[in-house]
Amino acid sequence: MAEAAIRAGCRFYFGYPITPQNEVAEYMSEHMPEAGGTFIQAESEIASIYMVLGASVTGARAMTSSSSPGISLKQEGISFLAGQELPAVILNVMRGGPGLGNIAGCQGDYFQATRGGGHGDYKTIVLAPGSVQELVDLTGVAFELADKYRNPVMILADGLIGQMREPVVLPEPVKHLPEKDWALRGAKGRPSRFSRSLILNVRRMEEHNWKLQRKFREIEANEIRFEQYLLEDAKLVVVAFGSAARVAKGAVKRLRKEGLKVGLFRPITLWPFPHKKIRELANECSEFLVYELNAGQMLEDVKLALSGSAEVFFYGRPGGVIPTPMDVAKIIGSRYYQRIKRKAK
Amino acid sequence: MKKIYGRPKYLKPRKFHYCAGCGHSLVHKMLMELVDELDIADRVIGVAPAGCAVLAYDYMDIDIVESAHGRGPAVATGIKRSVPNLVVINYQGDGDLAAIGTAESIHAASRGEQIMTVFINNGIYGMTGGQMAPTTLEGMRATTAPKGRDPRREGYPLDLSSLLAQIPGVVYAERVSVSTPRGIRQTKKALEAGLRCQLDGEPGLALIEVLSMCPTNWKMSPLDSCKWMDEVMSKKFQVKVLVDRRTKAIKKAASGNVD
Ligand code: SF4
C-alpha cells in the first residue's frame, strides 16, 4: 500500500505508531525520502492529520494511516479537511472492539467511517479493499478521488488484510498530477487566498454546507463501486465487504459446488453505498444475508436499501474472531435450506 | 509631499473587529509592515488560530490557513515541509499554544521546524468569554475561576515559552509586550528577528511571545490594562530574550538589522 501511495504521487506521510499498520510507516520512513518526499513520525495522531492538512493546503498529495483508536483521534482533523475542502487519504486498518480492543481483524468502524466520523455534516469517501491487490489498486483511486472532489478519502481495511502477505502487481508511477488552482503557496502574482471552515455568517454557512452536500450527491451519482459474484440465478444474496467478503466468497464457492444457488454482493465503496443496486437485486431475489465482522453496521444500509422488499438475515462476529469459509458456509447453507428449500417443498 | 506614515500595504482596508485596546490589531499591523519591509508578500503564509484572531485573513492580505485550536504548529509543519521556501507565520493564543496545543508546540520545537510562532499571551481565553487560561496569573479572576486563580485549586500559571526555550530546536525566543510605545517598538524588532530566522535559514523555530492586553475580559479600561500589564503581568512573564541560538555569523549580520 505504501509503495502504491508513493507511485500515486503521494510525497507526504505523517503518522503515529499503532498496531496493526506499523509496516506502512516503516516502509514510508525508508522509501519516502528516496522518492523526494517527507516522512514524519508525529507526536500524536492528532498532529499527524494536521500535518496532512498543512501539506494538502499547499497542493501536495499527503496521507496518514492508523488503526481504530488512532482514527478516532484523527476525526477532528478529518472534519476540518472536509470543511476546508482539502484532499487527503487516510488508511484505517481496523482493530477489534471499543476502547483499546485488540489487534485482530474486525469491521467495527463501519459506522464511524461511513457517517462522516467527526463533527458536522460531511462525508468521507470510504473504499473497502477485499484483498491486498485491491488495497494497492484502491490506493491510487483514493488519491484521484480525493483530488477530484477535494475531500478526504478513507481506505477502510482490517487487521486481516493488514497482516496478509500476497504477491501484488504494482501500478506504474503517475506522471502528471492535477493542477490545483486553489492551493496556497504564497500570493505570488495573484491576490492572497485563505482556506477556512469558520463561517460566522449563518447564511453563508448554510450556503457552504449546501455546496458540500451538492458535492456529496455528485459523488453518490458517479463513484459507486461494487463486485457481483454468481448473482445471475442466485436465490440468496450474501452481502459482505472487505475481508469478510473474501471469506464469504470462499463459502459461496463451496455451496455452489453443492448446488445451492447463492451469490455474493460486495460493496467496494461503503460511502457512497450502492443502495440502488441492492434494491435492484431484490427484484430477482427475496433473501439476503449480511455477514460482517461486527454486530451489524452495514446491515442498516442494506435494510435501508431494501426498505422491506426482501428478507434480511444477519450473521456477525464482533471482536476479532474470524470464521473460516466453512463456518460461514454452514450459516449460509442452513439459512438457504430454511428459507428456500423449505418454501420449494 | 512625501507620505511618511500610512496603512501598511498588506493590511486590508477594513475595520478591525477587535475590542478597543486589544493587542491583536497592533501585532497584525506590525506583521504586515514587516511583510512589506522584508519584501516577502509573495512567499509568506499565515496559520490563523481558533480564537479572537481566527479572522486574521480579513485583515492580512497574505495567504492564510485557518487551524483548529492548538494544531497550528502541526499545520505549519505540513506547509513548511511541503514548500520549504515559504516563510511561515504560526499565530497562536495562550490557551491555544499552552493548553490544548501543548504537545504540538513542544514537538514542533523539538523537531526544529523552521517556522515562526507568534504567541499572543493575554492570560485569558478571549473569544470564548474570559475563561481561565494556562497563563492566567495567580489571584486573577476569570469566568471559570471566579474567586481568582488559587494555585491549590487551579494550579500555577504556565510559562511555556521558557520551557520551549530550553529545547535545542528553538533558535530564537523572545518575550515582548505591547503595553507601551517602547514595548511596541521592541515587539516589531523581535518579530523581525523571528522572520529573519527563516530568511537566513536558521535551523529551527523562532518563538515570539507577545504580552497583549485583553481589556474586555480583564474588565479594565485600555489604559488600566496597559498599566496592569507593566506592573503585574510582566513581573511573572518577564520581557526578555529567552534564548538566542542563531548561528554566530548570521547573528552578527542580523544584529545590524535588529538592534
Ligand atoms: S476579547 Fe480580548 S483578545 Fe479578544 S478581541 Fe477583545 S480584547 Fe482582544
Coordinates of C-alpha atoms and ligand atoms in Angstrom, one line a residue:
Chain A
M1 CA 0.0 0.0 0.0
A2 CA 2.8 2.3 1.0
E3 CA 4.6 1.8 -2.3
A4 CA 1.3 2.2 -4.2
A5 CA 0.9 5.6 -2.4
I6 CA 4.3 6.8 -3.4
R7 CA 3.6 5.7 -7.0
A8 CA 0.3 7.6 -6.9
G9 CA 2.3 10.7 -6.3
C10 CA 2.0 10.9 -2.5
R11 CA 5.0 12.7 -1.2
F12 CA 4.0 13.3 2.4
Y13 CA 3.3 10.7 5.0
F14 CA 2.6 11.7 8.6
G15 CA 1.8 9.0 11.2
Y16 CA 2.0 7.7 14.7
P17 CA 2.7 4.1 15.7
I18 CA -0.2 1.8 16.3
T19 CA -0.6 -1.9 15.5
P20 CA -1.6 -3.4 13.1
Q21 CA -0.4 -1.0 10.4
N22 CA 3.2 -0.1 11.5
E23 CA 4.6 -1.6 8.4
V24 CA 3.2 1.3 6.4
A25 CA 5.1 3.9 8.4
E26 CA 8.2 1.8 8.5
Y27 CA 8.2 1.5 4.7
M28 CA 7.5 5.2 4.3
S29 CA 10.3 6.2 6.6
E30 CA 12.7 4.5 4.3
H31 CA 11.3 5.0 0.9
M32 CA 9.5 8.4 1.1
P33 CA 12.8 10.3 1.3
E34 CA 14.2 8.3 -1.6
A35 CA 11.2 9.5 -3.6
G36 CA 12.0 13.1 -2.6
G37 CA 9.1 13.2 -0.1
T38 CA 8.8 13.7 3.6
F39 CA 8.1 11.2 6.3
I40 CA 7.4 12.5 9.9
Q41 CA 6.6 10.3 12.9
A42 CA 4.4 12.9 14.6
E43 CA 3.8 13.3 18.4
S44 CA 0.2 12.1 18.0
E45 CA -2.4 11.0 15.6
I46 CA -3.9 14.5 16.0
A47 CA -0.7 16.2 15.0
S48 CA -0.2 13.9 12.0
I49 CA -3.6 14.6 10.5
Y50 CA -3.0 18.3 10.8
M51 CA 0.4 17.9 9.1
V52 CA -1.5 16.2 6.3
L53 CA -3.8 19.3 6.2
G54 CA -0.8 21.6 6.1
A55 CA 0.8 19.7 3.2
S56 CA -2.5 19.3 1.4
V57 CA -3.3 23.0 1.5
T58 CA -0.1 23.7 -0.5
G59 CA -1.5 21.3 -3.1
A60 CA 0.7 18.2 -2.3
R61 CA -0.6 14.7 -2.1
A62 CA -0.5 13.6 1.5
M63 CA -1.6 10.7 3.6
T64 CA -1.7 9.2 7.1
S65 CA -2.5 5.8 8.3
S66 CA -3.6 4.4 11.7
S67 CA -5.9 2.0 13.3
S68 CA -9.3 2.4 15.1
P69 CA -8.3 4.3 18.3
G70 CA -5.9 6.4 16.4
I71 CA -8.6 7.1 13.7
S72 CA -10.9 8.4 16.5
L73 CA -8.2 10.9 17.4
K74 CA -7.9 12.0 13.7
Q75 CA -11.6 12.6 13.3
E76 CA -11.3 16.3 14.4
G77 CA -8.8 16.9 11.6
I78 CA -10.8 14.9 9.1
S79 CA -13.8 17.1 9.8
F80 CA -11.5 20.2 9.2
L81 CA -10.3 18.7 5.9
A82 CA -13.9 18.2 4.8
G83 CA -14.9 21.7 5.9
Q84 CA -12.0 23.3 4.2
E85 CA -12.4 21.1 1.1
L86 CA -8.9 19.7 1.2
P87 CA -7.9 16.3 -0.3
A88 CA -6.2 13.7 1.8
V89 CA -6.0 9.9 2.1
I90 CA -6.4 8.1 5.4
L91 CA -5.8 4.4 5.8
N92 CA -7.7 2.8 8.7
V93 CA -6.6 -0.8 9.5
M94 CA -9.4 -1.6 11.9
R95 CA -8.9 -3.4 15.2
G96 CA -11.4 -5.3 17.3
G97 CA -13.7 -3.8 20.0
P98 CA -14.3 -0.4 21.5
G99 CA -11.5 1.2 23.6
L100 CA -8.2 -0.4 23.0
G101 CA -9.8 -3.6 21.9
N102 CA -7.4 -6.0 20.2
I103 CA -5.4 -6.1 17.0
A104 CA -7.3 -8.8 15.3
G105 CA -9.3 -8.2 12.1
C106 CA -12.6 -6.5 12.8
Q107 CA -15.0 -4.2 10.9
G108 CA -16.3 -2.3 13.9
D109 CA -15.6 1.2 12.4
Y110 CA -18.1 1.0 9.6
F111 CA -20.4 3.5 11.2
Q112 CA -17.7 5.9 12.1
A113 CA -16.2 5.8 8.6
T114 CA -19.4 6.0 6.6
R115 CA -21.3 8.6 8.6
G116 CA -18.6 11.2 8.5
G117 CA -16.9 10.2 11.7
G118 CA -16.1 13.6 13.1
H119 CA -18.4 16.6 13.9
G120 CA -20.5 18.3 11.3
D121 CA -22.5 17.4 8.2
Y122 CA -20.0 15.8 5.9
K123 CA -18.9 12.5 4.4
T124 CA -15.6 10.9 3.6
I125 CA -15.4 8.6 0.6
V126 CA -14.8 5.1 2.0
L127 CA -13.1 2.4 0.0
A128 CA -13.1 -1.2 1.3
P129 CA -10.5 -3.4 -0.3
G130 CA -11.1 -7.2 -0.3
S131 CA -7.5 -8.3 -1.0
V132 CA -4.0 -6.9 -0.8
Q133 CA -4.0 -6.4 -4.6
E134 CA -7.2 -4.4 -4.3
L135 CA -5.7 -2.4 -1.4
V136 CA -2.9 -1.4 -3.8
D137 CA -5.3 -0.6 -6.6
L138 CA -7.6 1.4 -4.4
T139 CA -4.8 3.5 -3.1
G140 CA -4.3 5.1 -6.5
V141 CA -8.1 5.5 -6.8
A142 CA -8.2 7.2 -3.3
F143 CA -5.7 9.9 -4.3
E144 CA -7.5 10.5 -7.6
L145 CA -10.9 10.8 -5.9
A146 CA -9.5 13.0 -3.1
D147 CA -8.1 15.5 -5.6
K148 CA -11.1 15.3 -7.9
Y149 CA -13.6 16.1 -5.2
R150 CA -11.3 18.0 -2.8
N151 CA -12.4 15.7 0.0
P152 CA -10.8 13.3 2.4
V153 CA -10.9 9.6 1.3
M154 CA -10.6 6.8 3.8
I155 CA -9.4 3.3 2.9
L156 CA -11.1 1.0 5.4
A157 CA -9.1 -2.2 5.7
D158 CA -8.9 -4.6 8.6
G159 CA -6.3 -6.4 10.5
L160 CA -6.7 -9.4 8.3
I161 CA -5.8 -7.6 5.1
G162 CA -3.3 -5.5 7.0
Q163 CA -1.3 -8.6 8.0
M164 CA -1.8 -10.7 4.9
R165 CA 1.1 -11.3 2.6
E166 CA 0.3 -11.8 -1.1
P167 CA 2.1 -11.1 -4.3
V168 CA 0.8 -7.9 -5.9
V169 CA 1.2 -6.1 -9.2
L170 CA 2.2 -2.5 -8.5
P171 CA 0.9 0.3 -10.8
E172 CA 3.2 2.5 -12.8
P173 CA 4.1 5.7 -11.1
V174 CA 1.8 8.6 -12.1
K175 CA 3.5 11.1 -14.2
H176 CA 1.1 14.1 -14.1
L177 CA -0.6 15.3 -11.0
P178 CA -3.7 17.5 -11.4
E179 CA -3.2 21.3 -11.3
K180 CA -4.6 22.8 -8.1
D181 CA -5.5 26.4 -8.8
W182 CA -6.8 26.7 -5.2
A183 CA -3.6 25.8 -3.4
L184 CA -1.9 28.2 -1.0
R185 CA 1.8 28.6 -1.7
G186 CA 2.3 32.3 -1.1
A187 CA 0.5 35.1 -3.1
K188 CA 2.9 35.2 -6.0
G189 CA 1.4 37.0 -9.0
R190 CA -2.2 36.7 -7.7
P191 CA -4.4 38.1 -4.9
S192 CA -4.0 36.4 -1.5
R193 CA -6.2 33.5 -0.6
F194 CA -7.4 31.8 2.5
S195 CA -8.6 28.4 3.5
R196 CA -11.1 28.2 6.3
S197 CA -14.1 26.4 7.7
L198 CA -15.2 29.0 10.1
I199 CA -18.1 31.0 8.5
L200 CA -19.8 33.2 11.1
N201 CA -22.5 34.5 8.8
V202 CA -25.2 31.9 9.1
R203 CA -26.5 32.3 5.6
R204 CA -23.0 31.8 4.1
M205 CA -22.5 28.9 6.4
E206 CA -25.7 27.3 5.1
E207 CA -24.6 28.0 1.5
H208 CA -21.2 26.4 2.2
N209 CA -23.0 23.4 3.7
W210 CA -25.3 23.1 0.7
K211 CA -22.3 23.3 -1.6
L212 CA -20.7 20.4 0.3
Q213 CA -24.0 18.4 0.0
R214 CA -24.2 19.0 -3.7
K215 CA -20.7 17.6 -4.0
F216 CA -21.7 14.6 -1.9
R217 CA -24.7 14.0 -4.2
E218 CA -22.4 14.2 -7.2
I219 CA -20.1 11.6 -5.6
E220 CA -23.1 9.4 -5.0
A221 CA -24.1 9.6 -8.6
N222 CA -20.6 8.9 -10.0
E223 CA -18.4 6.9 -7.8
I224 CA -20.2 3.8 -6.5
R225 CA -18.2 0.6 -6.9
F226 CA -19.1 -2.9 -6.1
E227 CA -18.4 -6.5 -7.1
Q228 CA -21.0 -9.1 -8.0
Y229 CA -20.2 -12.8 -7.8
L230 CA -22.5 -15.5 -9.1
L231 CA -25.7 -13.4 -8.7
E232 CA -27.4 -14.2 -12.0
D233 CA -29.5 -17.0 -10.8
A234 CA -29.0 -16.6 -7.1
K235 CA -31.9 -17.2 -4.7
L236 CA -29.9 -16.0 -1.7
V237 CA -27.6 -13.0 -1.9
V238 CA -24.8 -12.7 0.7
V239 CA -23.7 -9.1 1.3
A240 CA -20.3 -8.6 2.8
F241 CA -17.3 -6.2 2.4
G242 CA -13.6 -6.3 3.0
S243 CA -12.0 -9.4 4.4
A244 CA -15.4 -10.7 5.4
A245 CA -16.4 -10.8 1.7
R246 CA -13.3 -12.8 1.0
V247 CA -14.3 -15.4 3.5
A248 CA -17.9 -15.2 2.2
K249 CA -16.7 -15.8 -1.4
G250 CA -15.0 -19.0 -0.3
A251 CA -18.2 -20.1 1.3
V252 CA -20.3 -19.2 -1.7
K253 CA -17.9 -21.2 -3.9
R254 CA -18.3 -24.2 -1.7
L255 CA -22.1 -24.0 -1.6
R256 CA -22.3 -23.6 -5.3
K257 CA -20.5 -26.9 -5.7
E258 CA -23.2 -28.4 -3.5
G259 CA -25.7 -27.0 -5.9
L260 CA -27.1 -24.1 -3.8
K261 CA -28.0 -21.0 -5.7
V262 CA -26.2 -18.4 -3.7
G263 CA -24.2 -15.4 -4.8
L264 CA -22.2 -12.6 -3.3
F265 CA -22.6 -8.8 -3.5
R266 CA -19.6 -6.9 -2.2
P267 CA -19.8 -3.1 -1.9
I268 CA -16.3 -1.6 -2.6
T269 CA -17.4 2.0 -1.8
L270 CA -19.0 1.9 1.6
W271 CA -19.8 5.6 1.2
P272 CA -21.3 6.2 -1.3
F273 CA -23.1 2.9 -0.6
P274 CA -24.7 1.0 -3.6
H275 CA -28.2 1.3 -2.2
K276 CA -29.8 1.4 -5.7
K277 CA -28.0 -1.7 -6.9
I278 CA -29.1 -3.7 -3.8
R279 CA -32.7 -2.5 -4.3
E280 CA -32.5 -3.8 -7.9
L281 CA -31.2 -7.2 -6.8
A282 CA -34.4 -7.5 -4.7
N283 CA -36.4 -7.7 -7.9
E284 CA -34.8 -11.0 -8.6
C285 CA -34.2 -12.3 -5.2
S286 CA -36.1 -12.1 -1.9
E287 CA -33.5 -13.5 0.5
F288 CA -30.5 -11.5 1.7
L289 CA -27.8 -12.5 4.3
V290 CA -25.5 -9.8 5.6
Y291 CA -22.2 -11.0 7.0
E292 CA -19.9 -8.6 8.9
L293 CA -17.1 -8.8 11.4
N294 CA -19.1 -6.6 13.8
A295 CA -22.5 -6.7 15.4
G296 CA -24.4 -5.3 12.4
Q297 CA -23.4 -2.0 10.9
M298 CA -23.6 -2.2 7.1
L299 CA -26.7 -4.2 7.9
E300 CA -28.5 -0.9 8.4
D301 CA -27.5 0.3 5.0
V302 CA -28.7 -3.0 3.4
K303 CA -32.0 -2.7 5.2
L304 CA -32.4 0.9 4.1
A305 CA -31.7 -0.1 0.5
L306 CA -34.2 -2.9 0.6
S307 CA -36.8 -1.0 2.6
G308 CA -38.6 -4.2 3.4
S309 CA -38.6 -5.5 -0.2
A310 CA -36.7 -8.7 0.9
E311 CA -35.9 -10.7 4.0
V312 CA -32.6 -9.9 5.6
F313 CA -30.8 -12.3 7.9
F314 CA -27.6 -11.2 9.8
Y315 CA -24.6 -13.1 10.8
G316 CA -21.9 -11.1 12.6
R317 CA -18.8 -11.8 14.7
P318 CA -17.5 -8.8 16.6
G319 CA -14.2 -8.7 18.5
G320 CA -11.8 -10.2 16.1
V321 CA -12.9 -13.8 15.7
I322 CA -12.7 -14.6 12.0
P323 CA -14.8 -17.6 11.0
T324 CA -13.5 -19.9 8.2
P325 CA -15.3 -20.2 4.9
M326 CA -16.6 -23.5 6.2
D327 CA -18.2 -21.8 9.2
V328 CA -19.8 -19.2 7.1
A329 CA -20.9 -21.8 4.5
K330 CA -22.7 -23.6 7.3
I331 CA -24.6 -20.4 8.3
I332 CA -25.5 -19.5 4.7
G333 CA -26.4 -23.1 4.0
S334 CA -28.7 -23.5 6.9
R335 CA -30.5 -20.2 6.1
Y336 CA -30.8 -21.4 2.5
Y337 CA -32.4 -24.7 3.5
Q338 CA -34.7 -22.9 6.0
R339 CA -36.0 -20.3 3.6
I340 CA -35.6 -21.6 0.1
K341 CA -35.6 -25.3 0.1
R342 CA -38.5 -25.5 2.5
K343 CA -40.5 -23.0 0.5
A344 CA -39.9 -25.1 -2.6
K345 CA -41.3 -28.2 -0.9
Chain B
M1 CA 4.5 65.9 -0.3
K2 CA 6.1 62.7 0.9
K3 CA 3.9 60.2 2.7
I4 CA 5.8 59.1 5.9
Y5 CA 3.1 57.0 7.6
G6 CA 0.1 55.2 6.4
R7 CA -1.7 51.9 6.4
P8 CA 0.7 49.1 5.7
K9 CA 0.4 47.9 2.2
Y10 CA -0.6 44.3 3.2
L11 CA -3.2 45.3 5.8
K12 CA -6.6 45.2 4.2
P13 CA -8.5 48.4 4.4
R14 CA -11.0 47.1 6.8
K15 CA -12.0 48.0 10.3
F16 CA -10.7 45.6 12.9
H17 CA -13.3 43.6 14.9
Y18 CA -11.1 43.5 17.9
C19 CA -12.1 45.3 21.0
A20 CA -10.7 48.8 21.8
G21 CA -7.3 48.5 23.3
C22 CA -6.8 44.9 22.2
G23 CA -3.2 43.9 21.4
H24 CA -4.1 41.8 18.3
S25 CA -4.5 44.8 16.0
L26 CA -1.1 46.1 16.9
V27 CA 0.6 42.8 16.2
H28 CA -1.3 42.4 12.9
K29 CA -0.2 45.8 11.8
M30 CA 3.4 45.2 12.6
L31 CA 3.5 41.9 10.9
M32 CA 2.1 43.4 7.7
E33 CA 4.6 46.2 7.9
L34 CA 7.4 43.6 8.1
V35 CA 6.0 41.6 5.2
D36 CA 6.3 44.8 3.2
E37 CA 9.7 45.8 4.5
L38 CA 11.2 42.4 4.1
D39 CA 9.5 42.1 0.7
I40 CA 8.1 38.6 1.3
A41 CA 4.5 39.1 0.4
D42 CA 4.7 36.5 -2.4
R43 CA 6.2 33.8 -0.2
V44 CA 4.6 34.3 3.2
I45 CA 1.8 32.2 4.6
G46 CA 0.0 32.6 7.9
V47 CA -1.6 30.0 10.1
A48 CA -4.5 31.6 11.9
P49 CA -5.7 30.2 15.3
A50 CA -9.1 29.4 16.7
G51 CA -9.7 32.4 18.9
C52 CA -10.1 36.1 18.5
A53 CA -7.6 36.2 15.7
V54 CA -9.4 33.5 13.7
L55 CA -10.4 36.1 11.2
A56 CA -6.8 37.2 10.5
Y57 CA -7.4 36.7 6.8
D58 CA -9.9 39.6 6.9
Y59 CA -7.0 41.9 7.7
M60 CA -3.8 40.4 6.5
D61 CA -3.5 40.4 2.7
I62 CA -1.4 37.3 2.5
D63 CA -2.2 33.6 2.1
I64 CA -3.7 32.3 5.3
V65 CA -4.9 28.9 6.5
E66 CA -7.2 28.5 9.5
S67 CA -6.2 25.9 12.0
A68 CA -8.1 24.1 14.7
H69 CA -7.4 25.1 18.3
G70 CA -3.9 24.1 19.3
R71 CA -3.0 22.5 16.0
G72 CA -1.2 25.5 14.4
P73 CA 2.3 24.1 14.7
A74 CA 1.3 20.8 13.0
V75 CA -0.4 22.6 10.1
A76 CA 2.7 24.9 9.9
T77 CA 4.9 21.8 9.8
G78 CA 3.0 20.3 6.9
I79 CA 3.2 23.6 5.0
K80 CA 6.8 24.2 5.6
R81 CA 7.9 20.7 4.8
S82 CA 5.9 20.9 1.6
V83 CA 7.2 24.3 0.4
P84 CA 10.4 25.0 2.3
N85 CA 10.8 28.3 0.6
L86 CA 7.7 29.7 2.3
V87 CA 8.0 32.0 5.3
V88 CA 5.5 30.5 7.7
I89 CA 3.9 32.6 10.5
N90 CA 2.1 30.5 13.0
Y91 CA -0.1 32.8 15.1
Q92 CA -1.5 31.4 18.4
G93 CA -3.1 32.5 21.6
D94 CA -2.3 31.2 25.1
G95 CA -5.0 28.6 25.6
D96 CA -4.2 27.5 22.0
L97 CA -0.4 27.2 22.4
A98 CA 0.0 26.4 26.1
A99 CA -3.1 24.2 26.9
I100 CA -4.8 22.3 24.1
G101 CA -1.8 22.5 21.8
T102 CA 1.0 21.9 24.3
A103 CA 2.1 18.7 22.5
E104 CA 2.1 20.3 19.1
S105 CA 4.0 23.3 20.4
I106 CA 6.7 21.2 22.1
H107 CA 7.2 18.8 19.3
A108 CA 7.3 21.3 16.5
A109 CA 10.0 22.9 18.6
S110 CA 11.9 19.7 19.2
R111 CA 11.8 18.9 15.5
G112 CA 13.2 22.3 15.0
E113 CA 10.6 23.2 12.4
Q114 CA 11.7 26.4 10.6
I115 CA 8.6 28.4 11.3
M116 CA 7.9 31.5 13.4
T117 CA 5.3 31.2 16.2
V118 CA 3.7 34.4 17.3
F119 CA 2.3 33.7 20.7
I120 CA -0.2 36.2 21.9
N121 CA -0.4 35.9 25.7
N122 CA -3.2 37.8 27.4
G123 CA -3.7 35.5 30.3
I124 CA -7.2 34.6 29.4
Y125 CA -9.5 33.0 26.8
G126 CA -10.7 36.0 24.8
M127 CA -13.1 34.8 22.2
T128 CA -15.0 32.3 24.4
G129 CA -15.6 34.9 27.0
G130 CA -12.9 35.2 29.7
Q131 CA -12.3 31.7 31.0
M132 CA -9.1 30.8 32.9
A133 CA -6.1 30.2 30.6
P134 CA -2.9 28.3 31.4
T135 CA -1.3 31.7 31.7
T136 CA -3.9 33.3 34.0
L137 CA -2.0 34.8 36.9
E138 CA -2.4 33.8 40.5
G139 CA -5.2 35.8 42.0
M140 CA -6.5 36.9 38.6
R141 CA -10.2 36.4 38.1
A142 CA -11.7 34.5 35.2
T143 CA -15.2 33.3 34.5
T144 CA -14.1 29.8 35.3
A145 CA -12.0 30.9 38.3
P146 CA -14.5 33.4 39.8
K147 CA -12.6 33.7 43.1
G148 CA -9.3 34.3 41.3
R149 CA -6.8 31.7 40.4
D150 CA -5.6 29.8 43.5
P151 CA -2.7 27.5 42.8
R152 CA -4.1 25.0 45.3
R153 CA -7.3 24.8 43.3
E154 CA -6.5 25.9 39.7
G155 CA -2.7 25.2 39.6
Y156 CA 0.0 27.6 38.7
P157 CA 0.3 29.8 35.6
L158 CA 2.4 28.1 33.0
D159 CA 5.3 29.7 31.4
L160 CA 5.5 27.5 28.3
S161 CA 7.9 29.8 26.4
S162 CA 10.6 29.4 29.0
L163 CA 10.2 25.6 28.7
L164 CA 10.3 25.8 24.9
A165 CA 13.4 28.0 25.1
Q166 CA 15.2 25.0 26.6
I167 CA 14.6 22.9 23.6
P168 CA 17.6 22.9 21.2
G169 CA 15.3 23.1 18.2
V170 CA 14.3 26.6 19.2
V171 CA 16.8 29.0 17.6
Y172 CA 15.3 32.2 18.9
A173 CA 12.8 33.0 21.6
E174 CA 11.9 36.4 23.0
R175 CA 9.1 37.8 25.1
V176 CA 7.9 41.3 24.4
S177 CA 5.0 43.4 25.4
V178 CA 2.8 45.9 23.5
S179 CA 1.7 48.0 26.5
T180 CA 4.0 50.9 25.8
P181 CA 5.3 52.7 22.7
R182 CA 8.8 51.3 23.7
G183 CA 7.4 47.8 24.1
I184 CA 5.7 48.1 20.7
R185 CA 9.0 49.1 19.0
Q186 CA 10.7 46.2 20.7
T187 CA 7.9 43.9 19.6
K188 CA 8.5 44.8 16.0
K189 CA 12.2 44.2 16.3
A190 CA 11.5 40.8 17.8
L191 CA 9.1 39.9 15.1
E192 CA 11.6 40.9 12.5
A193 CA 14.3 38.8 14.2
G194 CA 11.8 35.9 14.2
L195 CA 11.1 36.3 10.5
R196 CA 14.7 36.6 9.6
C197 CA 15.5 33.3 11.1
Q198 CA 13.6 31.7 8.2
L199 CA 15.1 34.1 5.7
D200 CA 18.6 33.3 6.9
G201 CA 17.9 29.5 7.1
E202 CA 18.4 29.2 10.8
P203 CA 17.8 25.6 11.6
G204 CA 14.9 25.9 14.0
L205 CA 11.9 27.5 15.3
A206 CA 11.5 31.2 16.3
L207 CA 9.1 32.0 19.1
I208 CA 8.0 35.5 19.8
E209 CA 5.7 35.7 22.8
V210 CA 3.8 39.0 22.9
L211 CA 2.2 40.0 26.2
S212 CA -1.0 41.6 24.9
M213 CA -4.0 43.4 26.5
C214 CA -7.5 42.0 26.7
P215 CA -9.3 44.9 28.3
T216 CA -12.7 43.3 27.7
N217 CA -12.1 40.2 29.7
W218 CA -9.7 41.7 32.1
K219 CA -12.6 44.1 32.8
M220 CA -10.3 47.1 32.7
S221 CA -10.1 50.2 30.6
P222 CA -7.5 50.0 27.8
L223 CA -5.3 52.4 29.8
D224 CA -5.5 50.5 33.0
S225 CA -4.8 47.3 31.1
C226 CA -1.5 48.6 29.8
K227 CA -0.6 49.7 33.3
W228 CA -1.6 46.3 34.8
M229 CA 0.5 44.6 32.2
D230 CA 3.5 46.7 33.1
E231 CA 3.1 46.4 36.8
V232 CA 1.8 42.9 37.3
M233 CA 1.8 40.6 34.3
S234 CA 5.3 41.4 33.2
K235 CA 6.6 40.5 36.7
K236 CA 5.5 36.9 36.2
F237 CA 6.2 36.8 32.4
Q238 CA 9.4 38.8 32.1
V239 CA 10.1 40.7 28.9
K240 CA 13.4 39.5 27.6
V241 CA 15.3 37.3 25.1
L242 CA 14.7 33.8 26.4
V243 CA 17.2 32.1 24.2
D244 CA 19.3 33.0 21.2
R245 CA 20.9 30.1 19.4
R246 CA 21.2 31.8 16.0
T247 CA 24.4 30.8 14.4
K248 CA 27.1 33.3 15.2
A249 CA 27.9 34.7 11.8
I250 CA 24.2 35.2 11.0
K251 CA 23.6 36.6 14.4
K252 CA 26.2 39.2 13.8
A253 CA 24.9 40.2 10.4
A254 CA 21.3 40.3 11.8
S255 CA 22.2 42.3 14.8
G256 CA 22.9 45.2 12.4
N257 CA 19.3 45.0 11.3
V258 CA 17.7 44.0 14.6
D259 CA 19.3 46.4 17.0
Ligands
SF4_1 S1 -11.8 39.6 23.7 FE1 -9.7 40.3 24.3 S2 -8.3 39.3 22.9 FE2 -10.4 39.2 22.0 S3 -10.6 40.9 20.7 FE3 -11.4 41.5 22.7 S4 -9.7 42.4 23.8 FE4 -8.8 41.3 22.0

